[in-house]
């Protein structure tokens, strides 16, 4: 996965970099999720957090998007990536791109739509298994991420409203469902 994510970093000796990080006790070997692969973890969560915080947001966005696309494309190699994981990385990619260049949000609408679809699918699966808190969180994120005007936005809102109803959050459900109905009416979607 790292080799694929870093494919544009010409001249990087990945094995050498990993060995240097291990020698400094910044990473350590871990159990791999993929067969026939090596895995590493940061030695401490604060090391991970600092490394992430020091990375430029444009680079973060690119890496989140690459990882999501890798999971969509090559995840079948022994790993069945949950939709919420792919959705999370697309959501982060979109958010980082927009933070760097707010006026370019429309340019990255495809990332938002794809991320919202994954999060929505995960939310619907959570709702089907009666995991209402997870469904609410995932569907809310999907609705927030789905650009206004997209055909799927109303259906996501309806599912989100149903999850809120199941949780007994009737005022929130009424507001969300009213928004979904209004959006459907503007599109002529019965």
C-alpha atoms as one frame of an Amber mdcrd trajectory, in Angstrom:
protein
   0.000   0.000   0.000   2.773   2.444   0.901   4.616   1.743  -2.342   1.444
   2.537  -4.287   0.693   5.670  -2.272   4.242   6.952  -2.733   4.599   6.059
  -6.398   5.218   9.694  -7.364   8.043  10.130  -4.836  10.935   9.476  -7.197
  14.071   8.052  -5.685  12.536   7.159  -2.333  14.036   3.981  -0.896  10.951
   2.798   0.996  12.802  -0.030   2.763  15.521   2.402   3.829  12.990   4.931
   5.116  11.125   2.251   7.076  14.403   0.952   8.555  15.387   4.480   9.620
  11.990   5.058  11.254  12.318   1.726  13.102  15.850   2.601  14.238  14.513
   5.838  15.736  11.695   3.872  17.401   9.051   5.914  15.589   7.394   2.833
  14.071   7.356  -0.851  14.944   6.328  -4.009  13.126   2.698  -5.008  13.391
   0.411  -7.812  12.270  -0.477  -7.288   8.594  -4.083  -7.107   7.426  -3.077
  -8.190   3.930  -1.502 -11.566   3.227   2.161 -11.521   2.171   2.594  -7.884
   3.213   4.600  -6.241   5.975   2.853  -3.919   8.401   4.008  -1.207  10.765
   2.417   0.951  13.439   3.540   4.185  14.983   5.176   3.560  18.332   2.802
   6.028  19.964  -0.402   7.702  18.858   1.127  11.143  19.481   3.864  10.392
  16.942   1.166   9.580  14.404  -0.783  12.735  15.243   2.281  14.991  14.945
   3.344  13.388  11.649  -0.151  13.959  10.257  -0.365  17.530  11.557   2.977
  18.447   9.967   1.925  17.182   6.550   0.630  19.895   4.190  -3.136  19.657
   3.675  -2.808  19.286  -0.079  -0.560  16.240   0.463  -3.033  14.849   3.026
  -5.871  15.277   0.552  -3.947  13.489  -2.185  -2.968  10.593   0.079  -6.501
  10.173   1.469  -7.873  10.073  -2.061  -5.194   7.635  -3.243  -5.848   5.321
  -0.311  -9.590   5.370  -0.941  -9.068   4.614  -4.623  -6.586   1.852  -3.757
  -9.148   0.301  -1.403 -11.822   0.483  -4.095  -9.496  -0.996  -6.710  -7.213
  -3.435  -4.870  -9.019  -4.022  -1.593 -10.085  -7.459  -2.803  -6.498  -8.682
  -2.301  -7.464 -10.238   1.010  -9.122  -7.211   2.579 -12.791  -6.361   2.321
 -12.728  -2.648   3.068 -15.898  -1.394   4.705 -17.691   1.369   2.839 -17.288
   3.640   5.856 -13.479   3.393   5.590 -13.478   4.340   1.912 -16.080   7.041
   2.603 -13.977   8.423   5.455 -10.900   8.799   3.262 -12.867  10.457   0.452
 -14.518  12.763   3.009 -11.091  13.723   4.379  -9.686  14.252   0.881 -12.564
  16.564  -0.029 -12.330  18.465   3.269  -8.591  19.013   2.948  -8.876  20.159
  -0.674 -11.600  22.656   0.260  -9.633  23.955   3.258  -6.670  24.656   0.984
  -8.763  26.204  -1.787 -12.377  26.955  -0.716 -13.317  28.342  -4.132 -12.477
  24.975  -5.727 -15.187  23.013  -3.898 -17.043  22.487  -7.184 -13.884  21.049
  -8.744 -13.843  18.341  -6.092 -17.597  17.618  -6.129 -16.902  14.143  -7.529
 -14.942  13.272  -4.388 -17.810  14.510  -2.235 -20.403  12.509  -4.174 -18.311
   9.338  -4.085 -17.596   9.742  -0.366 -21.259  10.426   0.395 -22.314   7.323
  -1.543 -19.945   5.145   0.476 -20.979   6.711   3.787 -24.654   6.444   2.804
 -24.283   2.758   1.921 -22.579   2.116   5.252 -25.313   4.062   7.057 -28.052
   2.071   5.351 -26.335  -1.189   6.306 -26.084   0.023   9.905 -29.790   0.898
   9.856 -30.643  -2.547   8.448 -28.808  -4.230  11.333 -30.519  -1.899  13.849
 -27.323  -0.041  14.763 -29.174   3.257  14.912 -26.388   5.391  16.450 -23.945
   4.307  13.726 -26.605   4.832  11.057 -27.298   8.364  12.295 -23.614   9.299
  12.304 -22.883   7.849   8.883 -26.042   9.182   7.214 -25.557  12.647   8.712
 -22.013  12.749   7.315 -23.270  11.493   3.940 -25.953  14.213   3.821 -23.438
  16.890   4.774 -20.967  15.705   2.142 -23.449  15.190  -0.728 -23.538  18.403
  -2.777 -26.833  20.277  -2.966 -28.643  19.481  -6.177 -27.426  15.877  -6.480
 -30.270  13.445  -7.168 -29.260  11.127  -4.317 -29.347  13.848  -1.668 -33.099
  13.532  -1.049 -32.954   9.767  -0.575 -30.064  10.155   1.860 -32.093  12.726
   3.782 -35.072  10.375   3.926 -32.907   7.565   5.297 -31.284   9.925   7.784
 -34.741  11.086   8.917 -35.836   7.468   9.384 -32.769   6.765  11.528 -33.516
   9.830  13.660 -37.128   8.641  14.014 -35.911   5.211  15.131 -33.778   6.950
  17.762 -36.773   8.905  19.050 -35.291  12.228  17.927 -38.581  13.357  16.416
 -37.869  17.105  16.171 -34.595  16.451  14.338 -36.305  13.840  12.149 -39.085
  16.271  11.245 -36.568  18.941  10.226 -34.454  16.507   8.148 -37.489  14.925
   6.477 -38.968  18.350   5.674 -35.680  19.279   3.963 -35.710  15.988   2.020
 -39.315  16.564   0.951 -38.574  20.141  -0.144 -35.586  18.969  -2.170 -37.636
  16.185  -3.773 -40.408  18.638  -4.653 -37.988  20.989  -6.401 -36.858  18.058
  -8.561 -40.345  16.684  -9.137 -39.358  13.448  -7.408 -42.494  11.852  -6.007
